[in-house]
Coordinates of C-alpha atoms and ligand atoms in Angstrom, one line a residue:
M3 CA 15.1 14.2 18.6
N4 CA 11.6 15.3 18.0
I5 CA 8.9 15.6 15.3
T6 CA 7.6 19.2 15.2
V7 CA 5.0 20.9 13.1
P8 CA 3.8 24.5 13.4
K9 CA 1.5 25.3 16.3
T10 CA -1.4 26.1 14.0
S11 CA -1.0 23.0 11.8
R12 CA -4.0 20.8 11.1
L13 CA -1.6 17.9 11.9
R14 CA -1.8 18.9 15.5
S15 CA -5.6 18.7 15.7
K16 CA -7.1 15.7 17.4
D17 CA -9.4 14.7 14.5
F18 CA -6.4 14.3 12.1
V19 CA -5.8 10.5 12.1
F20 CA -2.2 9.3 12.7
G21 CA -1.6 5.6 12.2
V22 CA 1.0 2.9 11.4
A23 CA 0.7 0.4 8.6
T24 CA 1.6 -3.2 7.8
A25 CA 0.5 -5.9 5.3
A26 CA -0.4 -9.6 6.0
F27 CA 2.3 -11.4 4.0
Q28 CA 5.0 -9.0 5.2
I29 CA 4.4 -9.7 8.9
E30 CA 2.2 -12.6 9.8
G31 CA 4.1 -15.8 9.1
A32 CA 2.1 -18.9 10.1
A33 CA 1.9 -20.0 6.5
D34 CA 0.9 -23.5 7.5
S35 CA -2.5 -22.3 8.8
R36 CA -3.5 -20.8 5.4
L37 CA -3.6 -21.7 1.7
E38 CA -0.6 -21.1 -0.4
S39 CA -0.4 -17.6 -1.9
I40 CA 1.4 -16.3 -5.1
W41 CA 4.1 -14.9 -2.8
D42 CA 4.9 -18.2 -1.2
R43 CA 5.3 -19.7 -4.7
F44 CA 7.4 -16.7 -5.9
C45 CA 9.7 -16.9 -2.8
A46 CA 10.2 -20.6 -3.5
T47 CA 11.4 -19.8 -7.0
P48 CA 15.2 -19.4 -6.9
G49 CA 16.6 -16.0 -7.6
M50 CA 13.4 -14.0 -7.1
I51 CA 14.0 -12.7 -3.5
R52 CA 17.4 -11.0 -3.0
D53 CA 18.3 -12.7 0.2
G54 CA 16.5 -16.0 -0.7
S55 CA 14.0 -15.5 2.2
N56 CA 10.3 -16.0 2.4
G57 CA 7.2 -15.2 4.4
L58 CA 6.9 -18.5 6.3
V59 CA 7.7 -16.9 9.7
A60 CA 8.2 -13.2 8.9
C61 CA 7.6 -11.2 12.1
D62 CA 5.6 -14.1 13.6
H63 CA 2.8 -11.5 14.1
Y64 CA 0.2 -14.3 13.8
N65 CA 1.4 -15.5 17.2
R66 CA 2.5 -12.2 18.6
W67 CA -0.4 -10.0 17.6
R68 CA -1.3 -9.1 21.2
E69 CA 2.2 -7.8 21.9
D70 CA 2.1 -5.9 18.6
V71 CA -1.2 -4.3 19.5
D72 CA 0.3 -3.2 22.8
L73 CA 3.1 -1.6 20.9
I74 CA 0.7 0.2 18.7
E75 CA -1.1 1.4 21.8
Q76 CA 2.2 2.5 23.3
L77 CA 3.0 4.6 20.3
G78 CA -0.2 6.5 20.9
V79 CA -1.5 6.3 17.3
D80 CA -5.2 6.7 16.4
A81 CA -5.3 4.0 13.8
Y82 CA -3.8 0.8 12.5
R83 CA -3.8 -0.1 8.8
F84 CA -3.3 -3.8 8.1
S85 CA -4.3 -6.2 5.3
L86 CA -6.2 -9.5 5.4
S87 CA -4.6 -12.6 4.0
W88 CA -7.2 -13.8 1.4
P89 CA -5.7 -17.3 1.5
R90 CA -6.2 -17.3 5.3
V91 CA -9.8 -16.3 5.4
I92 CA -11.3 -18.1 2.4
D93 CA -10.9 -21.8 1.8
Q94 CA -10.3 -23.6 -1.5
N95 CA -14.1 -23.9 -2.0
G96 CA -14.7 -20.2 -1.6
H97 CA -16.1 -20.6 2.0
L98 CA -15.1 -18.7 5.1
N99 CA -12.2 -20.3 6.9
K100 CA -13.3 -20.0 10.6
V101 CA -9.8 -20.2 12.0
G102 CA -8.6 -17.4 9.8
I103 CA -11.6 -15.2 10.4
T104 CA -11.3 -15.7 14.2
F105 CA -7.7 -14.4 14.1
Y106 CA -8.9 -11.1 12.5
L107 CA -12.0 -10.9 14.7
N108 CA -9.8 -11.1 17.8
L109 CA -7.4 -8.5 16.4
L110 CA -10.3 -6.2 15.5
D111 CA -11.9 -6.5 18.9
R112 CA -8.7 -5.8 20.7
L113 CA -8.0 -2.7 18.5
N114 CA -11.5 -1.4 19.1
A115 CA -11.3 -2.1 22.8
K116 CA -8.2 0.1 22.9
G117 CA -9.8 2.8 20.8
I118 CA -7.5 2.2 17.8
K119 CA -9.3 2.6 14.5
P120 CA -8.9 -0.4 12.2
F121 CA -8.1 0.4 8.6
V122 CA -8.4 -2.9 6.7
T123 CA -7.1 -3.6 3.2
F124 CA -8.6 -6.6 1.4
Y125 CA -5.8 -7.1 -1.0
H126 CA -2.1 -6.3 -0.4
W127 CA -0.8 -8.6 -3.1
D128 CA -1.1 -12.2 -1.7
L129 CA -3.5 -13.8 -4.2
P130 CA -4.4 -17.4 -3.3
Q131 CA -2.2 -19.6 -5.6
H132 CA -5.1 -21.7 -6.8
L133 CA -6.6 -18.6 -8.3
Q134 CA -3.3 -17.8 -10.0
D135 CA -3.4 -21.4 -11.4
A136 CA -6.6 -20.4 -13.1
G137 CA -5.0 -17.3 -14.6
G138 CA -4.8 -14.9 -11.7
W139 CA -5.5 -11.3 -12.5
L140 CA -5.4 -12.1 -16.2
N141 CA -8.6 -14.0 -15.7
R142 CA -11.7 -11.8 -15.5
N143 CA -13.2 -14.3 -13.1
T144 CA -10.7 -13.4 -10.4
A145 CA -12.6 -10.1 -10.0
F146 CA -15.8 -12.0 -9.2
K147 CA -13.9 -14.2 -6.7
F148 CA -12.6 -11.0 -5.1
R149 CA -16.1 -9.6 -4.9
D150 CA -17.3 -12.8 -3.2
Y151 CA -14.4 -12.7 -0.7
V152 CA -15.2 -9.1 0.2
D153 CA -18.9 -9.9 0.6
L154 CA -18.3 -12.9 3.0
V155 CA -15.7 -11.2 5.1
S156 CA -17.3 -7.8 5.4
K157 CA -20.5 -9.6 6.7
A158 CA -18.5 -11.6 9.2
F159 CA -16.7 -8.5 10.5
G160 CA -20.0 -6.6 11.1
D161 CA -19.4 -3.1 12.3
R162 CA -15.9 -3.7 13.7
V163 CA -14.0 -1.9 10.8
F164 CA -13.5 1.8 10.6
S165 CA -12.3 1.8 7.1
Y166 CA -12.0 -0.7 4.2
A167 CA -9.6 -0.3 1.3
T168 CA -10.3 -2.8 -1.6
L169 CA -6.8 -2.9 -3.1
N170 CA -3.3 -1.7 -2.3
E171 CA -1.4 -0.3 -5.2
P172 CA -3.0 -2.1 -8.2
Y173 CA -0.2 -0.6 -10.4
C174 CA 2.4 -2.8 -8.5
S175 CA 0.2 -5.9 -8.8
A176 CA -0.3 -5.3 -12.5
Y177 CA 3.0 -3.9 -13.7
L178 CA 5.5 -5.5 -11.3
G179 CA 3.6 -8.8 -11.2
Y180 CA 2.3 -9.4 -14.7
E181 CA 4.5 -7.2 -17.0
I182 CA 8.1 -7.1 -15.7
G183 CA 7.8 -10.1 -13.3
I184 CA 9.8 -8.8 -10.4
H185 CA 6.9 -9.4 -8.0
A186 CA 4.6 -12.4 -7.7
P187 CA 3.4 -14.1 -9.8
G188 CA 6.5 -13.3 -11.9
I189 CA 4.8 -13.1 -15.3
T190 CA 6.5 -11.1 -18.0
G191 CA 5.2 -9.5 -21.2
A192 CA 4.2 -5.9 -22.1
Q193 CA 0.8 -7.3 -23.4
H194 CA -0.3 -8.4 -19.9
G195 CA 0.0 -5.3 -17.6
K196 CA -3.1 -3.3 -18.7
K197 CA -5.3 -6.5 -18.8
A198 CA -4.4 -7.4 -15.3
A199 CA -4.9 -3.7 -14.2
H200 CA -8.4 -3.7 -15.7
H201 CA -9.4 -6.8 -13.8
L202 CA -8.0 -5.4 -10.6
L203 CA -9.9 -2.2 -11.1
L204 CA -13.1 -4.2 -11.9
A205 CA -12.5 -6.2 -8.7
H206 CA -12.3 -2.9 -6.8
G207 CA -15.5 -1.5 -8.3
M208 CA -17.5 -4.6 -7.6
A209 CA -16.2 -4.7 -4.1
M210 CA -17.2 -1.1 -3.6
E211 CA -20.7 -2.0 -4.4
V212 CA -20.7 -4.8 -1.9
L213 CA -19.1 -2.6 0.8
A214 CA -21.6 0.2 0.2
R215 CA -24.4 -2.4 0.8
N216 CA -22.8 -4.4 3.7
C217 CA -21.0 -1.6 5.5
P218 CA -22.5 1.8 4.6
D219 CA -21.0 3.3 7.8
S220 CA -17.4 2.5 7.2
L221 CA -15.1 4.6 5.1
N222 CA -14.7 2.6 1.9
G223 CA -12.1 3.3 -0.8
I224 CA -8.8 2.3 -2.4
V225 CA -5.1 2.8 -1.9
L226 CA -3.0 3.9 -4.9
N227 CA 0.7 4.6 -5.2
F228 CA 1.9 7.7 -6.9
S229 CA 5.4 8.4 -8.2
P230 CA 5.7 11.9 -9.5
C231 CA 7.5 11.7 -12.9
Y232 CA 10.2 14.3 -13.7
S233 CA 12.0 14.8 -17.0
K234 CA 15.7 14.0 -17.0
T235 CA 16.5 17.0 -19.2
T236 CA 14.7 20.1 -20.6
K237 CA 14.6 18.5 -24.0
P238 CA 11.0 18.4 -25.3
E239 CA 11.3 14.6 -26.0
D240 CA 12.2 14.0 -22.4
I241 CA 9.5 16.2 -21.1
E242 CA 7.0 14.3 -23.2
A243 CA 8.5 11.0 -21.9
A244 CA 7.9 12.1 -18.3
R245 CA 4.3 13.0 -19.2
L246 CA 3.8 9.6 -20.7
A247 CA 5.3 7.9 -17.7
D248 CA 2.9 9.8 -15.4
V249 CA 0.0 8.6 -17.5
F250 CA 1.3 5.0 -17.4
L251 CA 2.2 4.9 -13.6
N252 CA -0.3 7.2 -12.0
Q253 CA -3.2 8.4 -14.1
W254 CA -4.0 5.0 -15.4
Y255 CA -5.4 4.0 -12.0
I256 CA -6.9 7.2 -10.6
A257 CA -8.6 8.4 -13.9
P258 CA -10.9 5.3 -14.3
I259 CA -11.9 5.4 -10.7
L260 CA -12.7 9.1 -10.4
N261 CA -13.5 10.0 -14.0
A262 CA -14.9 6.6 -15.4
Q263 CA -12.4 6.6 -18.2
Y264 CA -8.9 5.5 -19.0
P265 CA -6.4 8.1 -20.3
D266 CA -6.4 8.8 -24.1
L267 CA -3.3 6.6 -24.3
L268 CA -5.6 3.6 -24.4
A269 CA -6.4 4.3 -28.1
S270 CA -2.8 4.1 -29.1
L271 CA -2.0 0.9 -27.3
P272 CA -1.2 -2.0 -29.6
D273 CA -4.3 -4.1 -29.9
D274 CA -2.9 -7.1 -28.1
H275 CA -2.1 -4.8 -25.1
K276 CA -5.6 -3.5 -24.7
P277 CA -7.7 -4.6 -21.8
D278 CA -11.0 -6.4 -22.4
I279 CA -13.4 -3.6 -21.4
R280 CA -17.0 -4.7 -21.4
D281 CA -20.3 -2.8 -21.2
G282 CA -20.8 -1.5 -17.7
D283 CA -17.2 -2.0 -16.6
M284 CA -16.3 1.7 -16.4
K285 CA -19.5 2.4 -14.4
L286 CA -18.5 -0.3 -11.9
I287 CA -14.9 0.9 -11.7
S288 CA -16.0 4.5 -11.0
H289 CA -18.3 3.6 -8.1
A290 CA -18.1 6.5 -5.6
I291 CA -15.3 6.1 -3.0
D292 CA -15.4 7.6 0.5
F293 CA -11.7 8.2 0.6
L294 CA -8.5 7.9 -1.5
G295 CA -5.5 6.4 0.0
V296 CA -2.2 7.9 -1.3
N297 CA 1.1 6.1 -0.9
Y298 CA 4.1 8.3 -1.5
Y299 CA 7.8 7.5 -1.1
T300 CA 9.8 9.3 -3.8
R301 CA 9.9 10.7 -7.4
E302 CA 11.3 9.2 -10.6
F303 CA 13.1 10.5 -13.6
F304 CA 12.4 9.7 -17.2
Q305 CA 13.8 10.2 -20.7
E306 CA 12.7 9.3 -24.2
G307 CA 12.9 5.6 -25.0
S308 CA 11.2 3.0 -27.1
P309 CA 8.9 1.2 -27.5
S310 CA 6.6 3.0 -25.1
G311 CA 8.1 6.5 -25.6
F312 CA 9.7 6.7 -22.1
Q313 CA 12.4 5.0 -20.1
Q314 CA 13.4 5.4 -16.5
A315 CA 16.5 7.4 -16.1
E316 CA 19.0 7.2 -13.2
N317 CA 18.1 9.6 -10.4
L318 CA 21.3 11.5 -9.6
E319 CA 19.6 14.0 -7.2
G320 CA 19.6 14.3 -3.5
Q321 CA 20.0 11.9 -0.5
K322 CA 19.0 8.3 -1.0
T323 CA 17.4 5.8 1.4
D324 CA 18.5 2.3 1.7
M325 CA 16.2 1.4 -1.2
G326 CA 18.1 3.9 -3.4
W327 CA 15.0 6.1 -3.4
E328 CA 15.6 9.8 -3.3
V329 CA 14.4 11.7 -0.2
F330 CA 12.1 14.3 -1.9
P331 CA 9.5 15.7 0.4
Q332 CA 8.5 18.5 -2.1
G333 CA 7.2 15.7 -4.3
L334 CA 4.5 15.0 -1.7
T335 CA 3.3 18.6 -1.7
D336 CA 3.4 18.9 -5.5
L337 CA 1.6 15.6 -5.9
L338 CA -1.2 16.4 -3.6
V339 CA -1.7 19.9 -5.0
S340 CA -1.8 18.5 -8.6
L341 CA -4.3 15.8 -7.7
T342 CA -6.5 18.4 -6.1
T343 CA -6.3 20.5 -9.2
D344 CA -6.8 17.7 -11.7
Y345 CA -9.5 15.7 -10.0
N346 CA -12.6 16.1 -7.8
L347 CA -11.0 14.2 -4.9
P348 CA -12.7 12.5 -2.0
P349 CA -11.0 13.0 1.4
V350 CA -7.4 11.8 1.1
Y351 CA -5.4 9.7 3.6
I352 CA -1.7 9.3 3.2
T353 CA -1.8 5.5 3.7
E354 CA 1.9 4.9 3.4
N355 CA 5.0 7.0 3.7
G356 CA 8.4 6.1 5.2
A357 CA 12.0 5.1 4.5
A358 CA 14.3 2.1 4.7
M359 CA 17.5 2.9 6.5
P360 CA 20.5 0.8 7.5
D361 CA 19.6 0.6 11.2
I362 CA 22.0 -0.5 13.9
V363 CA 21.0 -1.7 17.3
E364 CA 23.5 -0.3 19.9
N365 CA 23.0 -0.6 23.6
G366 CA 19.5 -1.8 23.0
M367 CA 18.6 1.3 21.0
V368 CA 18.2 2.2 17.3
M369 CA 19.1 5.9 16.7
D370 CA 17.5 6.2 13.3
T371 CA 18.0 9.9 12.9
E372 CA 17.8 9.7 9.1
R373 CA 14.4 8.1 9.2
L374 CA 13.2 10.6 11.7
A375 CA 14.4 13.4 9.4
Y376 CA 12.5 11.8 6.6
Y377 CA 9.3 11.8 8.6
Q378 CA 9.9 15.3 9.8
S379 CA 10.4 16.7 6.3
H380 CA 7.4 14.7 4.8
L381 CA 5.1 15.9 7.6
Q382 CA 6.1 19.4 6.8
A383 CA 5.5 18.8 3.1
L384 CA 2.0 17.5 4.0
D385 CA 1.4 20.5 6.1
A386 CA 2.3 22.7 3.2
A387 CA -0.2 20.8 1.0
I388 CA -2.9 21.3 3.5
E389 CA -2.0 25.0 3.6
Q390 CA -2.5 25.1 -0.1
G391 CA -6.0 23.7 0.2
V392 CA -5.7 20.0 0.0
A393 CA -8.2 18.0 2.2
I394 CA -6.1 15.5 4.0
E395 CA -7.7 13.5 6.8
G396 CA -4.8 11.2 8.0
Y397 CA -1.3 9.9 7.7
F398 CA 0.1 6.4 8.2
A399 CA 3.8 5.6 8.7
W400 CA 5.1 2.7 6.7
S401 CA 5.8 0.6 8.7
L402 CA 5.0 -0.3 12.3
L403 CA 7.6 -3.1 12.1
D404 CA 10.6 -4.0 10.1
N405 CA 9.2 -6.8 7.8
F406 CA 9.5 -8.8 4.6
E407 CA 10.2 -6.2 1.9
W408 CA 9.0 -8.2 -1.0
A409 CA 11.7 -8.9 -3.6
E410 CA 14.3 -7.3 -1.2
G411 CA 13.6 -9.9 1.5
Y412 CA 14.5 -8.9 5.1
A413 CA 17.5 -6.7 4.2
K414 CA 15.5 -3.5 4.0
R415 CA 14.1 -2.1 7.2
F416 CA 11.2 0.3 7.1
G417 CA 9.9 -0.1 10.7
I418 CA 9.6 2.5 13.4
V419 CA 10.0 -0.6 15.5
H420 CA 13.0 -2.8 15.0
V421 CA 12.6 -6.5 14.7
D422 CA 15.4 -9.0 15.6
Y423 CA 14.4 -11.9 13.3
E424 CA 16.4 -14.4 15.4
T425 CA 14.6 -13.7 18.6
Q426 CA 11.5 -11.8 17.3
K427 CA 12.4 -9.1 19.9
R428 CA 10.8 -5.7 19.1
T429 CA 12.6 -2.5 19.9
V430 CA 11.0 0.9 19.4
K431 CA 13.4 3.0 17.3
A432 CA 14.1 6.7 18.0
S433 CA 11.6 7.5 15.2
G434 CA 8.9 5.5 16.9
K435 CA 9.6 7.3 20.2
A436 CA 9.5 10.6 18.4
F437 CA 6.1 9.8 16.9
G438 CA 4.9 8.8 20.4
K439 CA 6.1 12.0 21.9
F440 CA 4.5 14.1 19.1
L441 CA 1.2 12.4 19.4
K442 CA 1.1 12.7 23.2
Q443 CA 1.8 16.5 23.0
R444 CA -1.0 16.7 20.4
A445 CA -3.4 15.0 22.8
A446 CA -2.5 17.4 25.6
Ligands
FCB23 C1 4.8 -0.2 -1.0 C2 4.0 -1.4 -0.5 C3 4.4 -1.8 0.9 C4 5.9 -1.6 1.2 C5 6.4 -0.3 0.8 C6 7.8 0.0 1.0 O1 4.8 -0.2 -2.4 O2 2.7 -1.1 -0.5 O3 4.0 -3.1 1.2 O4 6.6 -2.7 0.7 O5 6.1 -0.1 -0.6

């Protein structure tokens, strides 16, 4: 089983960055050596996590990071995208936590020593709980706390980091966390989402200023998730619903960053749903970025519905992953081409793409042929986008390891390396081996 792309594909060139990705809360464990985060509190709330699990141990990466870096090296990738645990590196008083910083300094030094480029994300959803107690992302002050965190840590890291992303998927933080409450901190209410989103975007903008000053040589940007929105039927009302959903899910985040303005929909929001936009905010939010990280997994269908004008419809198309997400590689090509048409894009990295599958370990092996097929088809879709003129610089598989999949707990496995949570044994799956083989051929 192999991953193949055409001989002339840009994906075969040595300067195209291939990497694997993880996030702190999903793999680290060692919760006792950091402050409490909103995800610890959320996991401890009965009924929030499907299997009742939590991130206290996870993949025990905090203790096994050397072994995990060896795995990354063995896969032959160019880069490793991981996130920092804010509650691990900053103490309750807003000062650097030496122990937490040392953990990441060691990790960065080892990655650099092995020639693996570190792509660091500052915020992959694990807000310190004490900041949530003060209102979390509904409090404008959290954006300033984030800026200070980014300032202290980026100075401590010096020139060790190849690329910094401020936030991972602010849509998920704002909508899932503060509007429908299926992610931490579990707050519900349609009036909250856009307010939280604005403070997240403000935090991003202020952090970009800090990074441009502290680390002008690293590649600084943000990671957004995109779900292409399709109409359930050909009825004009459903087509309009899909357009609205696209504005709500996708354009709401990229437009302020690249065009310094929210979509027109802002004007028609009920007054109590509107974010508190102050003078100078849009200028901060639209600070130049060196790269845009794009996370893509699947597409979604919509139909007319109230009160927002759209409602998600069941997706009856195609093959589904273990998450129930349709395998739709064409969506990746279409998304990248439309972003290139609609915006003046900086260089793009696909910062997450991958699939959960019901893996079985047999004779010490995981033959995850469906995941491998997912990667194969999405790399082809990426190649097609490049052929159509999209400037893509890199691609990261989600994920290096099976890990804590948020509200789904440990039941959904996204890794190209299998984790036995009883023994913490890592087993490279067939997909991981195929990546390794592909990357070695490329190097030859
Ligand atoms: C993304 C998250 C990532 C992972 C994948 C499956 O939305 O950024 O942490 O959970 O989904």
